[in-house]
mmCIF file of C-alpha atoms and ligand atoms in Angstrom:
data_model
loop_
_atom_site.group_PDB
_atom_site.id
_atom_site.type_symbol
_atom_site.label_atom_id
_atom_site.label_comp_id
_atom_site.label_asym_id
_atom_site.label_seq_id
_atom_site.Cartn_x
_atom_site.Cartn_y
_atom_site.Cartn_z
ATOM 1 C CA UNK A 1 9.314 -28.967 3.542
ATOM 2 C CA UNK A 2 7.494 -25.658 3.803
ATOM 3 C CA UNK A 3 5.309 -25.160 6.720
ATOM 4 C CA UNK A 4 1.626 -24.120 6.611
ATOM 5 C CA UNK A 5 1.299 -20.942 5.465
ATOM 6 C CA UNK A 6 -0.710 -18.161 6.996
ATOM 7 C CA UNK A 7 -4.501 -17.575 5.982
ATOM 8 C CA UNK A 8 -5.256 -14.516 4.808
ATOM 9 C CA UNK A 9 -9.228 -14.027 4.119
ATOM 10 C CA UNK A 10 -10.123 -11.395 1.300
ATOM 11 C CA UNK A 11 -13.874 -10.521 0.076
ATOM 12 C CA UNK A 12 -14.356 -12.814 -3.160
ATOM 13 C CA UNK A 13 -17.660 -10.287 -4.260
ATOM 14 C CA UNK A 14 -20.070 -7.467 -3.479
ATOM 15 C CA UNK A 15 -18.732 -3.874 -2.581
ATOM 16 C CA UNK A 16 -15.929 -4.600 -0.219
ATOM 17 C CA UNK A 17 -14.175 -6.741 -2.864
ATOM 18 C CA UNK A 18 -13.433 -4.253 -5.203
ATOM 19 C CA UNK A 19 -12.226 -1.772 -2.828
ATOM 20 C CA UNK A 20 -9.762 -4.833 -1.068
ATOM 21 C CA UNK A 21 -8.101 -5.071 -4.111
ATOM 22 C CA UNK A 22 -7.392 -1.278 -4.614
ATOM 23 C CA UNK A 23 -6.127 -1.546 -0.888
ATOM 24 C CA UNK A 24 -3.372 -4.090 -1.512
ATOM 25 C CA UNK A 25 -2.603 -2.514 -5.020
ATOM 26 C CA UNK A 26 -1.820 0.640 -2.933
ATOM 27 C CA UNK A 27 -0.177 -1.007 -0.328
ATOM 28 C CA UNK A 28 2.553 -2.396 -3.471
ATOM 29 C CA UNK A 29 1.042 -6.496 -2.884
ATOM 30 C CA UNK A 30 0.456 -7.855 -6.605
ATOM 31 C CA UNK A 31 -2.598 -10.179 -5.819
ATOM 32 C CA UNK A 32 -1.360 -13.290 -8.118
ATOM 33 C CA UNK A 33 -4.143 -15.909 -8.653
ATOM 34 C CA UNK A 34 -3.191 -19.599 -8.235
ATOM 35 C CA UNK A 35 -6.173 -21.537 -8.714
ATOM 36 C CA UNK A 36 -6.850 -19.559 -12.366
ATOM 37 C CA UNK A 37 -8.689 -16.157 -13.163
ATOM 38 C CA UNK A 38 -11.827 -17.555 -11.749
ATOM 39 C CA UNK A 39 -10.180 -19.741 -9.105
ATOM 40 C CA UNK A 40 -11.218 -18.553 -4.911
ATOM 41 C CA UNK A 41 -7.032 -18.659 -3.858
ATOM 42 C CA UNK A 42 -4.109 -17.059 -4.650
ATOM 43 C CA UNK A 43 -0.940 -15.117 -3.434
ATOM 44 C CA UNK A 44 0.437 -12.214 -2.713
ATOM 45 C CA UNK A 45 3.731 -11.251 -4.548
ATOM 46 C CA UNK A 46 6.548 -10.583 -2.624
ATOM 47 C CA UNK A 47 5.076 -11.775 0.559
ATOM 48 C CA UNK A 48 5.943 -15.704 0.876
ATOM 49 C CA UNK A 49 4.269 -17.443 3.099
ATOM 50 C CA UNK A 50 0.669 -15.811 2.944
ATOM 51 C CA UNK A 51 -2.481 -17.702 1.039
ATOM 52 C CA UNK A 52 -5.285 -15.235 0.530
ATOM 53 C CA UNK A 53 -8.219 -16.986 0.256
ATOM 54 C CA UNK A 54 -11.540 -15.240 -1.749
ATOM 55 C CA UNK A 55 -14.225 -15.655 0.927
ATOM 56 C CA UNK A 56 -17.369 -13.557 0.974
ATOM 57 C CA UNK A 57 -17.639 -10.808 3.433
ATOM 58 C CA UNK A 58 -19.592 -13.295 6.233
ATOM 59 C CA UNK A 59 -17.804 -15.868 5.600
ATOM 60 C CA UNK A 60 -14.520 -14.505 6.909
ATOM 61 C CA UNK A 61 -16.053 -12.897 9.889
ATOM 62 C CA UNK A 62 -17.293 -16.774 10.691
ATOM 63 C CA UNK A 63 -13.407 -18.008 9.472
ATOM 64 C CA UNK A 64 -11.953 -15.667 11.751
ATOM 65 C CA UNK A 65 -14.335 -16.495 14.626
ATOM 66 C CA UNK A 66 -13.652 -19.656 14.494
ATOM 67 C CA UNK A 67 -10.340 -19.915 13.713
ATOM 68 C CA UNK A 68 -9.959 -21.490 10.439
ATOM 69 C CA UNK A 69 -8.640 -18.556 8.769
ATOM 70 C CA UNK A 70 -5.597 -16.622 10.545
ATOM 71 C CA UNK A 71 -6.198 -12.881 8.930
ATOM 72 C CA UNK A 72 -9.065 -11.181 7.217
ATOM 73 C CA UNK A 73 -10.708 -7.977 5.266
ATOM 74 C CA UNK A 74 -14.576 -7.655 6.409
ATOM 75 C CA UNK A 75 -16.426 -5.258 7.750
ATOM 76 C CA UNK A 76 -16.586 -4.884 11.774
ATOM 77 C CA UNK A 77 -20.896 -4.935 11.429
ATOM 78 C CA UNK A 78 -20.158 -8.441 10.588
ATOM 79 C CA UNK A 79 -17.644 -9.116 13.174
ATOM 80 C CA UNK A 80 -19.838 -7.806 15.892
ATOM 81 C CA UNK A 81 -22.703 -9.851 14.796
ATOM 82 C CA UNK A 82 -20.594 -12.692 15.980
ATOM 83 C CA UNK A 83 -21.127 -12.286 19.656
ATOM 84 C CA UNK A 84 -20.743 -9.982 22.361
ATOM 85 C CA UNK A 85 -17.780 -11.444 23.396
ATOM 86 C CA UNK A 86 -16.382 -10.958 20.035
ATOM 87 C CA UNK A 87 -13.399 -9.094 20.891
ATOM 88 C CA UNK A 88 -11.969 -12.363 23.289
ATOM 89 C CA UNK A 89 -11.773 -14.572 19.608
ATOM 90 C CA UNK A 90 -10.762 -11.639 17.178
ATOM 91 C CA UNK A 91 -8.475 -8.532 17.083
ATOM 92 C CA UNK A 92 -9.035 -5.241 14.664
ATOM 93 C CA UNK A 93 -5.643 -4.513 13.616
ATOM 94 C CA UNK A 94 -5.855 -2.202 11.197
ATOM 95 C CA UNK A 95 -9.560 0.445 10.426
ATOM 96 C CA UNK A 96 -9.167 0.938 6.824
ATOM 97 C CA UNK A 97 -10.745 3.890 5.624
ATOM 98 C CA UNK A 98 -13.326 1.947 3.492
ATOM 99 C CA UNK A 99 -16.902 -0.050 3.549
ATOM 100 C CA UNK A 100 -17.872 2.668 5.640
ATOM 101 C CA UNK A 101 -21.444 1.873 7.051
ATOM 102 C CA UNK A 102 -23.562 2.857 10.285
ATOM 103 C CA UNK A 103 -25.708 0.208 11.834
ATOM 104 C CA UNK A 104 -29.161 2.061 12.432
ATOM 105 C CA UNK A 105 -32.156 1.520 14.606
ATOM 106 C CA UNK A 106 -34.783 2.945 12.057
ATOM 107 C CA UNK A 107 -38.448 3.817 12.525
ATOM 108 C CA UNK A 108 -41.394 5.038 9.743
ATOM 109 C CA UNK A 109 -40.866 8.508 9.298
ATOM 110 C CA UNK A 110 -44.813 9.110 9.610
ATOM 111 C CA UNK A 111 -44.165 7.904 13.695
ATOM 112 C CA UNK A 112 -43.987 11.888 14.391
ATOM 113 C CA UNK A 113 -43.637 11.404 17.696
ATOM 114 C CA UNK A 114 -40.768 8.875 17.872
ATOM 115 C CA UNK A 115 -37.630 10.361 18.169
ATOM 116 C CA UNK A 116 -35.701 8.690 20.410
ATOM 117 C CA UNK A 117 -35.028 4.374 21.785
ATOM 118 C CA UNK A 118 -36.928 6.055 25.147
ATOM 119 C CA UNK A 119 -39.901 6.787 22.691
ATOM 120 C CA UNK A 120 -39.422 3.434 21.283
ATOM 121 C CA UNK A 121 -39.663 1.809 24.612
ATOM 122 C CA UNK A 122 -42.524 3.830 25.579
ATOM 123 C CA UNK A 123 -44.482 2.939 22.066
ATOM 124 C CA UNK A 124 -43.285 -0.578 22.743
ATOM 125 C CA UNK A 125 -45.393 -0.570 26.328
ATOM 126 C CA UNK A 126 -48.228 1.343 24.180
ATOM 127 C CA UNK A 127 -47.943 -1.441 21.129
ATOM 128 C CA UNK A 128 -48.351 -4.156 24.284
ATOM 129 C CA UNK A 129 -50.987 -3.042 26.035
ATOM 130 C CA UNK A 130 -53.214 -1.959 23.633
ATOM 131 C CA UNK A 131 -52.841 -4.936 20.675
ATOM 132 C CA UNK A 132 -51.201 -7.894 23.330
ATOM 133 C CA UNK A 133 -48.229 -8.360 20.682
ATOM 134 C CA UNK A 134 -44.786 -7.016 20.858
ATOM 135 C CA UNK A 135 -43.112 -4.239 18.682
ATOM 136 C CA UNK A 136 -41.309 -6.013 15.684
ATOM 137 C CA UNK A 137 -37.606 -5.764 15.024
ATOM 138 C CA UNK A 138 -36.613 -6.503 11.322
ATOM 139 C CA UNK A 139 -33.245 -7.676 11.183
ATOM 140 C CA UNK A 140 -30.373 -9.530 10.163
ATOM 141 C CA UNK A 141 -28.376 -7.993 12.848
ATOM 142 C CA UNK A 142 -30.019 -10.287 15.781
ATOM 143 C CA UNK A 143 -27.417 -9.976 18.589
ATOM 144 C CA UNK A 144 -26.196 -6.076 18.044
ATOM 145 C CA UNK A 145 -30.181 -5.259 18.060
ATOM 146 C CA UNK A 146 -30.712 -7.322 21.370
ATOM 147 C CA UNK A 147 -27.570 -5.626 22.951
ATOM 148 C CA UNK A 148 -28.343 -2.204 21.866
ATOM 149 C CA UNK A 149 -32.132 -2.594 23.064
ATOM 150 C CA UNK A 150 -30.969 -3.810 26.163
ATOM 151 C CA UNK A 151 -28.511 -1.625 27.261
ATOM 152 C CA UNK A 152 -31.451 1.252 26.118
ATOM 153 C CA UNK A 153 -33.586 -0.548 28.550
ATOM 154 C CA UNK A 154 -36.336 -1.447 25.974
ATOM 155 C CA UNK A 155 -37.577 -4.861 26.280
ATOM 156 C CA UNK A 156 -40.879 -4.937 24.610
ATOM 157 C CA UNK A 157 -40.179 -5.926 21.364
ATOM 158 C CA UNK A 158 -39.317 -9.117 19.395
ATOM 159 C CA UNK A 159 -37.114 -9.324 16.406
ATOM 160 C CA UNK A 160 -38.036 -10.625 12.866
ATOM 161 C CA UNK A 161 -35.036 -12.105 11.544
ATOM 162 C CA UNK A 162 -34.543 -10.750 7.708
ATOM 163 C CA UNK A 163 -31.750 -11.519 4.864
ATOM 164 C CA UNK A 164 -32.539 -9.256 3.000
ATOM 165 C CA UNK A 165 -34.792 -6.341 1.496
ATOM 166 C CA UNK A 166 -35.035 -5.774 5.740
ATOM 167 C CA UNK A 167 -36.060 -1.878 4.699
ATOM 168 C CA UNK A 168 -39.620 -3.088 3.359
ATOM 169 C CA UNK A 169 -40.402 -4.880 6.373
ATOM 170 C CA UNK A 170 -43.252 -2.032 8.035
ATOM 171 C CA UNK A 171 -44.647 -1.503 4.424
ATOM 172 C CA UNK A 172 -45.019 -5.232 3.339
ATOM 173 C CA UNK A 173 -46.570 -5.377 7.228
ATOM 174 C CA UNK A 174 -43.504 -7.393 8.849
ATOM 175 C CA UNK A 175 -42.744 -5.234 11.305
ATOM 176 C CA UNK A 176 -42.653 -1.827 13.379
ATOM 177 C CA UNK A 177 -38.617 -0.850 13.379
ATOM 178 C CA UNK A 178 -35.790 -1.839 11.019
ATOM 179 C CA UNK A 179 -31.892 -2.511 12.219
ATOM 180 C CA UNK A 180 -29.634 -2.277 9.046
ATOM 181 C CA UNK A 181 -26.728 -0.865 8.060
ATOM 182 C CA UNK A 182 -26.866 2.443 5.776
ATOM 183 C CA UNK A 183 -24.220 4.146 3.655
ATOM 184 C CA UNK A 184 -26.062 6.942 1.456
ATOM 185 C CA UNK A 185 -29.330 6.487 3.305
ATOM 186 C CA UNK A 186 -31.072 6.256 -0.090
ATOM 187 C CA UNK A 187 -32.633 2.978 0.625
ATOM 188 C CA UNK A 188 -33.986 4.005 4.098
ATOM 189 C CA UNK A 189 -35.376 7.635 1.882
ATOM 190 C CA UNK A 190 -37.145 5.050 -0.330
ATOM 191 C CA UNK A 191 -38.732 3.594 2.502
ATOM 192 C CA UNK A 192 -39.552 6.179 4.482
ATOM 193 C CA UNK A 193 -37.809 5.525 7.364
ATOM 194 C CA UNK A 194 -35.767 7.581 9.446
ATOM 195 C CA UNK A 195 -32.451 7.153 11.673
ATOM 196 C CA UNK A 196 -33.558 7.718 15.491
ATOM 197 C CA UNK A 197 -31.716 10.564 16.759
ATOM 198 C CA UNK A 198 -29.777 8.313 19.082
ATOM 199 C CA UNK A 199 -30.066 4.994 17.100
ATOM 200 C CA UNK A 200 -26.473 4.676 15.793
ATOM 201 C CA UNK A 201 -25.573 1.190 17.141
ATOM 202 C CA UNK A 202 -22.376 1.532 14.891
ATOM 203 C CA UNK A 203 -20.393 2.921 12.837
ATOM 204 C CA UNK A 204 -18.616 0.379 10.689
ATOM 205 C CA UNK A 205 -15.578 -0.004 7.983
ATOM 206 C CA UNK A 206 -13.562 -2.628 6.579
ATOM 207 C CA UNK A 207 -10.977 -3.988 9.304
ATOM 208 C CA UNK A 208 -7.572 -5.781 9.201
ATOM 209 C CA UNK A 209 -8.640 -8.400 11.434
ATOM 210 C CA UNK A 210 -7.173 -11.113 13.046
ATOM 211 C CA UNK A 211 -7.981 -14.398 14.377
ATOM 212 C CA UNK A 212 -6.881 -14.970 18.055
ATOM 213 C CA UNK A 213 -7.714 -18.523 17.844
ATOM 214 C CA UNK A 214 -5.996 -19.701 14.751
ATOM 215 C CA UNK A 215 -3.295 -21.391 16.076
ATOM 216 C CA UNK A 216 -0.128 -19.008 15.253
ATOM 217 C CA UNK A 217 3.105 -20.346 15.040
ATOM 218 C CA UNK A 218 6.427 -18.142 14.418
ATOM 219 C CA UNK A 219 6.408 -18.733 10.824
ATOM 220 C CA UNK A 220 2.360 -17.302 10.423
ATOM 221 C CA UNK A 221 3.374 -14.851 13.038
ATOM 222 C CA UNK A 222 6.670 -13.617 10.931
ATOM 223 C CA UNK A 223 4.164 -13.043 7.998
ATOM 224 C CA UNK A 224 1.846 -11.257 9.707
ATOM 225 C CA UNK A 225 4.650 -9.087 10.705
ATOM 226 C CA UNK A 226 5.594 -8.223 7.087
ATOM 227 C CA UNK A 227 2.358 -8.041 5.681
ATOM 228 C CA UNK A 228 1.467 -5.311 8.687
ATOM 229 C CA UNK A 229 4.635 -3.796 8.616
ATOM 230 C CA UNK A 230 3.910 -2.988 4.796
ATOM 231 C CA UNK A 231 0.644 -1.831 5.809
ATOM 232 C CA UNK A 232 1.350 0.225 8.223
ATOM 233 C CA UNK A 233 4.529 2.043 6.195
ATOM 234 C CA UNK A 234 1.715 2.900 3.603
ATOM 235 C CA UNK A 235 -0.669 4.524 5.911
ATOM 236 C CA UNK A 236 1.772 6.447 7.750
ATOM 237 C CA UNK A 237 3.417 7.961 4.049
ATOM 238 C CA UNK A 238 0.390 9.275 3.560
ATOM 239 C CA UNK A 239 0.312 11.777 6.333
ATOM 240 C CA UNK A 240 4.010 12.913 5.718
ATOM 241 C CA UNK A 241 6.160 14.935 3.836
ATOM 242 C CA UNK A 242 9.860 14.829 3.396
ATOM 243 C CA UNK A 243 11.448 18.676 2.736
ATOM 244 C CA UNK A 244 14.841 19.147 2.023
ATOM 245 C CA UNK A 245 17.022 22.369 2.021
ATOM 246 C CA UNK A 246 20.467 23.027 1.404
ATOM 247 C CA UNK A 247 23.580 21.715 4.127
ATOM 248 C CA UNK A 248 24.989 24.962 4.336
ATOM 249 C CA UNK A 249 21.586 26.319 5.348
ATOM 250 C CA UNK A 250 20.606 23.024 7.869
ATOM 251 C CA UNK A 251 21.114 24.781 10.920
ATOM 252 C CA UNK A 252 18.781 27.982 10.501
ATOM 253 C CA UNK A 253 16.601 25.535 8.641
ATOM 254 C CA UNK A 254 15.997 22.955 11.725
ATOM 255 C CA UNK A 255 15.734 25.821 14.465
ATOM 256 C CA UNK A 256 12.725 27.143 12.245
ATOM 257 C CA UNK A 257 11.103 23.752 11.383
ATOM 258 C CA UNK A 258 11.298 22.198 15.097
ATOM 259 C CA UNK A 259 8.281 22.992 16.556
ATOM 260 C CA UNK A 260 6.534 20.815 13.932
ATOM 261 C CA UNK A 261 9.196 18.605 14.119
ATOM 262 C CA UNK A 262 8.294 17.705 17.526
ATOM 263 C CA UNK A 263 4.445 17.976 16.958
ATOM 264 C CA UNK A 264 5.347 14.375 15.855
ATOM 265 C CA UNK A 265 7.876 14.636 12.346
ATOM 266 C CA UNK A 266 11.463 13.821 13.074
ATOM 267 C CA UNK A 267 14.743 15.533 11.868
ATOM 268 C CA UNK A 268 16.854 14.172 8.639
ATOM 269 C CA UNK A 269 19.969 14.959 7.789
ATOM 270 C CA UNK A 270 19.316 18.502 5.724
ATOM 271 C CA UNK A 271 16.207 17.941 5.764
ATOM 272 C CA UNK A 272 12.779 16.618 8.242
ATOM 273 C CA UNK A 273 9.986 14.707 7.951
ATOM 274 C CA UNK A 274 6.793 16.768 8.496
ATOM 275 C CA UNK A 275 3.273 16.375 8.926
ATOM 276 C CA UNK A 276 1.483 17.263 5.645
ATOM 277 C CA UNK A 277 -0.926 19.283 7.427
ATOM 278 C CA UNK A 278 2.122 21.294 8.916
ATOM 279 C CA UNK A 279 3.522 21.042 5.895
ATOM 280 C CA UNK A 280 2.486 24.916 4.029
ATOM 281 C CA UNK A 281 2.859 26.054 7.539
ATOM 282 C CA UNK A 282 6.361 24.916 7.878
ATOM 283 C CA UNK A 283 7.264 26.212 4.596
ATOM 284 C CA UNK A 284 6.475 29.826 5.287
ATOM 285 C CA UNK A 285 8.916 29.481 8.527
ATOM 286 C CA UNK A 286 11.921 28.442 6.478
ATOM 287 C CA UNK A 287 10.689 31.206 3.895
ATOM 288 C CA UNK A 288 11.180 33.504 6.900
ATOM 289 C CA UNK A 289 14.199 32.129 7.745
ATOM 290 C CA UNK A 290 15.811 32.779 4.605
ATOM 291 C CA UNK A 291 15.977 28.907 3.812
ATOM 292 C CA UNK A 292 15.805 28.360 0.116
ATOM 293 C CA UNK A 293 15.369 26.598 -2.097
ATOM 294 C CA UNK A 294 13.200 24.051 -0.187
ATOM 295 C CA UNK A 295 12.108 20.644 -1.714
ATOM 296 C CA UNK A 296 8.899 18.623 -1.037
ATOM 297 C CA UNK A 297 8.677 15.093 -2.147
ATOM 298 C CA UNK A 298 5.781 12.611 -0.545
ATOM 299 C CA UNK A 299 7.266 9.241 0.659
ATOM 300 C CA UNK A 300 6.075 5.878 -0.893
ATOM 301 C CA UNK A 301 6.358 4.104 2.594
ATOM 302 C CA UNK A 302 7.574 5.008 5.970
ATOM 303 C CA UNK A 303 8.638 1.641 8.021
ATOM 304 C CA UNK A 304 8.805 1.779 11.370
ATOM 305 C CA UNK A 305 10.965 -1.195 13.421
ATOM 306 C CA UNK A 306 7.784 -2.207 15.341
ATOM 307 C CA UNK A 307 4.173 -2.552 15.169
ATOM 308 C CA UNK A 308 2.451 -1.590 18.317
ATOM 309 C CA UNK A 309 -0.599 -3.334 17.581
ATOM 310 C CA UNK A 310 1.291 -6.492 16.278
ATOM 311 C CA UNK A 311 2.966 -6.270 20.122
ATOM 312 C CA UNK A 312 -0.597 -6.132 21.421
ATOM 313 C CA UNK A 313 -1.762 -8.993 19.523
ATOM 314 C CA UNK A 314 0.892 -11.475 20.078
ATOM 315 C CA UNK A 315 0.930 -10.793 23.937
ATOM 316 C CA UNK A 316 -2.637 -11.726 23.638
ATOM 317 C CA UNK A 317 -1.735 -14.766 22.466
ATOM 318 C CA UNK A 318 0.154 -15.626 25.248
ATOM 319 C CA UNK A 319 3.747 -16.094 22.799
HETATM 320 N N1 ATP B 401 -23.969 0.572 1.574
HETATM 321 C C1 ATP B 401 -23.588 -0.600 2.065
HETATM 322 N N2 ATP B 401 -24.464 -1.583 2.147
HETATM 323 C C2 ATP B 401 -24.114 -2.773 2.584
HETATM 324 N N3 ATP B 401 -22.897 -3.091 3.041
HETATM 325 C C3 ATP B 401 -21.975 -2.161 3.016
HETATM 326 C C4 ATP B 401 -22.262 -0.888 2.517
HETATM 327 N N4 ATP B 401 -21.160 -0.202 2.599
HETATM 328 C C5 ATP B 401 -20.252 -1.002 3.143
HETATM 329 N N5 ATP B 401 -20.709 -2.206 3.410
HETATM 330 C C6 ATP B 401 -19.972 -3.306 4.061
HETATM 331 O O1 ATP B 401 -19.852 -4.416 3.182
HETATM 332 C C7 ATP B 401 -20.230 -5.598 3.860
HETATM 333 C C8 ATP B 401 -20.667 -6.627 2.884
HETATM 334 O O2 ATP B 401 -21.747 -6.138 2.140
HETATM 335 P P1 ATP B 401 -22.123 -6.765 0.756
HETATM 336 O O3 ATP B 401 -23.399 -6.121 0.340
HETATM 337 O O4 ATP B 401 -20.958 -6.685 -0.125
HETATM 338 O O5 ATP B 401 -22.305 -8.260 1.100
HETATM 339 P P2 ATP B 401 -23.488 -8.949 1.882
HETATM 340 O O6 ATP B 401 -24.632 -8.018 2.038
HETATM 341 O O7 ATP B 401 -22.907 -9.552 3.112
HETATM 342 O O8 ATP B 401 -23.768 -10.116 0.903
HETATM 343 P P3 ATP B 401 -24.965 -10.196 -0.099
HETATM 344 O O9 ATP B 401 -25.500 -8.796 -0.308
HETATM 345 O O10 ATP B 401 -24.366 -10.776 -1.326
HETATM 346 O O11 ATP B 401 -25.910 -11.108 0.598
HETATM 347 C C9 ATP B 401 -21.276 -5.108 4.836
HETATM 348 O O12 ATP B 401 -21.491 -5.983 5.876
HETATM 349 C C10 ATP B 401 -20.646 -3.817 5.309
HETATM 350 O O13 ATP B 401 -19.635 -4.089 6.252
HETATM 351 O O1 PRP B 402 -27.817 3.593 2.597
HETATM 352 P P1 PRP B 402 -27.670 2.934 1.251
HETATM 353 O O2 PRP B 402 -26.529 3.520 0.483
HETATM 354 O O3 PRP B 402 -28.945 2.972 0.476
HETATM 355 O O4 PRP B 402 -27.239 1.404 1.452
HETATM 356 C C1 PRP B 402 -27.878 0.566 2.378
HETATM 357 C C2 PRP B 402 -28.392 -0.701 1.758
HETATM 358 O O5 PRP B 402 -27.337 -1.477 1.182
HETATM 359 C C3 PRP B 402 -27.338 -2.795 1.747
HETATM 360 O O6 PRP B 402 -28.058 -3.688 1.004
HETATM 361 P P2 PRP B 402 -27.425 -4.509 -0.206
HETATM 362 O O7 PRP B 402 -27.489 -3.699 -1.451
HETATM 363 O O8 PRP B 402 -26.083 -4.996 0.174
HETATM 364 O O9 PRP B 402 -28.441 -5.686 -0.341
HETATM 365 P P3 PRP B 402 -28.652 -6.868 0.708
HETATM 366 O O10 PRP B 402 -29.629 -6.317 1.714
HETATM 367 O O11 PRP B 402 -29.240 -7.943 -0.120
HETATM 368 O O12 PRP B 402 -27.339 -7.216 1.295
HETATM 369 C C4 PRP B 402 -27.978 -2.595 3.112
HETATM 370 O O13 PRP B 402 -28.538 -3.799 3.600
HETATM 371 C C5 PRP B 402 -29.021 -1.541 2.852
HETATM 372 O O14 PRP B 402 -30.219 -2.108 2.391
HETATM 373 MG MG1 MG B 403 -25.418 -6.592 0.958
#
């Protein structure tokens, strides 16, 4: 008998999904549909032991909160939005470089003299007094808004929960202020809002995340493991280089190469590891050297023995 496999929670539609899929194409995972081409479950190919699962992108932050699903791609706006004690149910493994967005407080860009949340809270005192109502909040961001207002000190205001469109809000006549998340800032342009200069409640991107309440056992854990250890091999090829020089040349060659060798590469045999960004750098000190001639070839994956943030994440689970 096979034992329950681990859950892993991918975005089934809208912008992340697309960009998911690249990510695991990169990372060498073939994503191998078993319920059909239009089915919501498959596999990944070479990694037994793992169901992906096509979720959308709130429905895995709830899967993960809860605990029905054991891993995840979403972005962290919607993981926050989960509670403020978020972080004691779920752990971000893995930023990944994609789904960037910023979660903004916004105001109408005709408010000249709002700037700033303490303007806010002093228009908020001004909206009271002078109308008896509170300063609307239109949002589907409810308990980031509250917490950001808060620890800004503004309290005069109440929020108008929105799913959607939340940027027309103060034209249609909803409300004041908007909270939403922007990525080219053309739909805030379009509504003539503006960012406040200190309104960035966060900035947001797809995470690795996993579920701390999922019920691991050593067989979900051992996947995680290989999925992350795959994962992280990619990400750390891409900031290296591998050079190579001739052995009759290897000692000149690693006496002018190990300063960036210990600016974190590490010594091969003929050859070392480098950081890209060192990498033109470290070329001109062989060149100096005399070292020649001097190969560069990117590596597909760099594995590492452990995960650092796999350690973390199983000592918070108390294994
Ligand atoms: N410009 C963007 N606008 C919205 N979301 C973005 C943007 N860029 C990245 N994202 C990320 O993608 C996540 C999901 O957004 P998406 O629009 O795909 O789905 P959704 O808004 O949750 O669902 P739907 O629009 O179908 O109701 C966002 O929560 C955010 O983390
Ligand atoms: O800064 P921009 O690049 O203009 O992107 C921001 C907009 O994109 C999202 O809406 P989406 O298209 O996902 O529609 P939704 O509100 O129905 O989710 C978000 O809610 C903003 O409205
Ligand atoms: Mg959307």
């Amino acid at each position: 008998m096979t034992s329950a496999p681990m859950i892993f929670a991918i975005p089934s539609k809208g912008r992340l999904k697309d960009q998911v899929e690249a990510w695991l194409a990169e990372c060498g995972f073939k994503l191998e549909m078993t319920g059909g081409a239009r089915g919501y479950s498959a596999e990944l190919s070479g990694l037994p032991g793992v169901s992906v699962r096509l979720l959308s992108a709130g429905d895995i932050a709830a899967g993960l909160d809860s605990g029905d699903l054991h891993l995840g791609v979403t972005g962290e706006d919607l993981l926050r939005e989960r509670g403020d004690d978020m972080d004691s149910r779920v752990m971000l493994l893995r930023a990944l470089g994609f789904g960037r967005a910023d979660l903004v407080v916004t105001a109408p860009k005709s408010w000249l003299d709002v700037d700033t949340m303490a303007d806010v809270d002093e228009v908020g005192h001004a909206h009271l007094a002078r109308t008896g109502r509170r300063l609307r909040v239109a949002t589907k961001y409810v308990t980031q808004t509250r917490a950001f207002f808060a620890r800004h000190g503004v309290a005069d205001y109440r929020i108008v929960e929105s799913s959607g469109a939340t940027e027309g809000a103060p034209a249609a006549g909803a409300a004041e202020l908007v909270v939403d998340i922007t990525t080219t800032g053309a739909t805030l342009a379009a509504n003539g809002l503006k960012i406040l200069s200190d309104g960035v409640i966060l900035k947001s991107q797809a995470q690795l995340t996993a579920s701390r309440l999922a019920g691991w056992n050593g067989e979900q854990l051992d996947a995680l493991r290989r999925l992350l250890s795959v994962v992280e091999a990619k990400g750390r090829a891409g900031k290296l280089a591998t050079l190579v020089w001739p052995a009759e040349q290897d000692r000149a060659a690693q006496d002018a190469v190990a300063g960036f060798v210990a600016k974190g590469g590490s010594r091969r045999a003929n050859g070392a590891l480098l950081a890209t960004a060192d990498l033109f750098d470290a070329a001109a000190a062989l060149a100096e050297a005399g070292v020649e001639p001097v190969t560069v070839s990117r590596p597909d994956y760099v594995f590492e023995s452990r995960s650092a943030v796999l350690d973390r994440f199983v000592a918070t689970l108390g294994k």
